[in-house]
Tab-separated table of C-alpha atoms in Angstrom:
chain	number	residue	atom	x	y	z
Z	29	MET	CA	-0.065	0.094	-0.142
Z	30	ALA	CA	3.153	2.498	0.638
Z	31	TYR	CA	3.590	2.026	-3.348
Z	32	ASN	CA	0.274	3.827	-3.876
Z	33	SER	CA	1.685	6.808	-1.693
Z	34	LYS	CA	4.884	6.933	-3.254
Z	35	VAL	CA	3.934	7.241	-6.731
Z	36	GLY	CA	1.460	9.673	-5.720
Z	37	ASN	CA	4.127	11.875	-4.556
Z	38	VAL	CA	5.857	11.404	-7.644
Z	39	VAL	CA	2.700	12.425	-9.589
Z	40	PHE	CA	1.945	15.102	-7.405
Z	41	ALA	CA	5.593	16.949	-8.030
Z	42	ALA	CA	5.613	16.188	-11.657
Z	43	GLY	CA	2.136	18.042	-11.667
Z	44	VAL	CA	3.271	20.799	-9.760
Z	45	VAL	CA	6.709	21.123	-11.614
Z	46	ILE	CA	4.392	21.601	-14.928
Z	47	LEU	CA	2.332	23.876	-13.283
Z	48	LEU	CA	5.343	26.091	-11.945
Z	49	PHE	CA	6.976	25.516	-15.474
Z	50	THR	CA	3.700	26.688	-16.834
Z	51	PHE	CA	3.763	30.007	-14.522
Z	52	TYR	CA	7.546	30.851	-15.418
Z	53	GLU	CA	6.434	30.716	-19.383
Z	54	ALA	CA	3.334	32.250	-18.599
Z	55	TYR	CA	5.427	35.531	-16.829
Z	56	SER	CA	7.899	35.232	-20.026
Z	57	LEU	CA	5.467	35.971	-22.043
Z	58	TYR	CA	4.270	38.866	-20.134
Z	59	ALA	CA	7.366	39.951	-19.987
Z	60	HIS	CA	8.084	39.841	-23.085
Z	61	MET	CA	5.036	41.518	-24.143
Z	62	LEU	CA	5.318	44.259	-21.820
Z	63	ALA	CA	8.631	44.836	-23.682
Z	64	LEU	CA	7.305	45.112	-26.778
Z	65	SER	CA	4.295	47.402	-26.115
Z	66	SER	CA	6.890	49.785	-24.160
Z	67	GLN	CA	8.494	50.833	-27.527
Z	68	PRO	CA	7.395	53.444	-29.809
Z	69	PRO	CA	5.112	52.590	-32.512
Z	70	ALA	CA	6.817	52.854	-36.082
Z	71	PRO	CA	5.847	55.999	-38.250
Z	72	ILE	CA	2.702	55.574	-40.317
Z	73	SER	CA	3.191	56.282	-43.667
Z	74	LEU	CA	0.348	56.492	-46.206
Z	75	ASN	CA	1.409	56.376	-49.887
Z	76	ASN	CA	-0.750	57.320	-52.965
Z	77	THR	CA	-1.455	53.150	-53.244
Z	78	SER	CA	-2.786	52.928	-50.057
Z	79	ALA	CA	-4.227	56.048	-49.097
Z	80	ASN	CA	-6.819	55.351	-51.963
Z	81	SER	CA	-8.975	53.187	-49.296
Z	82	VAL	CA	-9.739	53.811	-45.728
Z	83	GLY	CA	-9.237	50.229	-45.096
Z	84	ALA	CA	-6.117	50.106	-46.617
Z	85	ALA	CA	-4.709	53.328	-44.740
Z	86	LEU	CA	-6.395	51.172	-41.198
Z	87	ALA	CA	-4.824	47.927	-42.037
Z	88	GLY	CA	-1.111	50.045	-42.939
Z	89	ALA	CA	-1.962	51.522	-39.501
Z	90	LEU	CA	-2.390	48.179	-37.791
Z	91	SER	CA	0.405	46.499	-39.083
Z	92	SER	CA	3.082	49.470	-38.090
Z	93	ALA	CA	1.315	49.578	-34.443
Z	94	LEU	CA	1.504	46.021	-34.046
Z	95	PRO	CA	2.835	42.980	-36.226
Z	96	SER	CA	0.075	40.625	-36.435
Z	97	GLU	CA	2.392	37.552	-36.599
Z	98	SER	CA	3.369	38.686	-32.773
Z	99	LEU	CA	-0.160	38.736	-31.636
Z	100	PHE	CA	-1.045	35.777	-33.432
Z	101	TYR	CA	1.898	34.048	-31.624
Z	102	ALA	CA	1.486	35.813	-28.257
Z	103	MET	CA	-2.662	34.102	-28.763
Z	104	LEU	CA	-1.614	30.705	-29.637
Z	105	ALA	CA	1.036	30.732	-26.471
Z	106	ILE	CA	-1.607	31.502	-24.027
Z	107	PHE	CA	-3.802	29.274	-25.516
Z	108	VAL	CA	-0.935	27.044	-24.790
Z	109	LEU	CA	-0.114	27.419	-21.180
Z	110	PHE	CA	-3.882	27.078	-20.661
Z	111	VAL	CA	-3.539	23.734	-21.398
Z	112	PHE	CA	-0.469	22.999	-19.791
Z	113	GLY	CA	-1.862	24.633	-16.586
Z	114	SER	CA	-4.897	22.255	-17.086
Z	115	ILE	CA	-2.868	19.252	-17.170
Z	116	GLY	CA	-0.228	20.318	-14.489
Z	117	TYR	CA	-3.823	20.420	-12.123
Z	118	LYS	CA	-5.304	17.171	-13.247
Z	119	VAL	CA	-1.653	15.298	-12.981
Z	120	ALA	CA	-1.520	17.050	-9.111
Z	121	LYS	CA	-4.801	16.244	-8.266
Z	122	LEU	CA	-4.536	12.652	-9.421
Z	123	GLY	CA	-1.078	12.566	-7.370
Z	124	LEU	CA	-3.551	13.667	-4.483
Z	125	GLU	CA	-6.283	10.989	-4.758
Z	126	MET	CA	-3.396	8.239	-5.082
Z	127	LYS	CA	-2.549	9.276	-1.818
Z	128	GLY	CA	-6.047	9.657	-0.594
Z	129	LEU	CA	-6.757	6.117	-1.939
Z	130	ASP	CA	-3.532	4.975	-0.148
Z	131	LYS	CA	-4.935	6.319	3.084
Z	132	GLN	CA	-8.654	4.993	2.597
Z	133	GLN	CA	-7.267	1.414	2.298
Z	134	SER	CA	-5.119	1.864	4.998
Z	135	GLN	CA	-7.843	2.531	6.986
Z	136	LYS	CA	-10.025	-0.130	5.697
Z	137	GLN	CA	-7.112	-2.745	6.672
Z	138	GLN	CA	-6.830	-1.432	10.661
Z	139	LYS	CA	-10.515	-2.114	10.685
């Protein structure tokens, strides 16, 4: 019965490590996005071809203010961090359940 407790401790520790890694990566992403937002935006230049439509002018302004690729990758990274966070939570919860199962089995044997 001590086997479940030892394996439960290892599984719980693995879940906590996954959660800590996720929090570290989330903080790194936050710091990176904060550094990008503190940079001054590039000057907006409208040439004759892009000035013909309001949509093209707006697209030019948005592309100079925020690179679309970095926004896409930031949203993708946030989604992946949520996935890793939920995996880490479930692994840690499984480890705690394994330890609790061992305690329940030992109490039943004592009775």
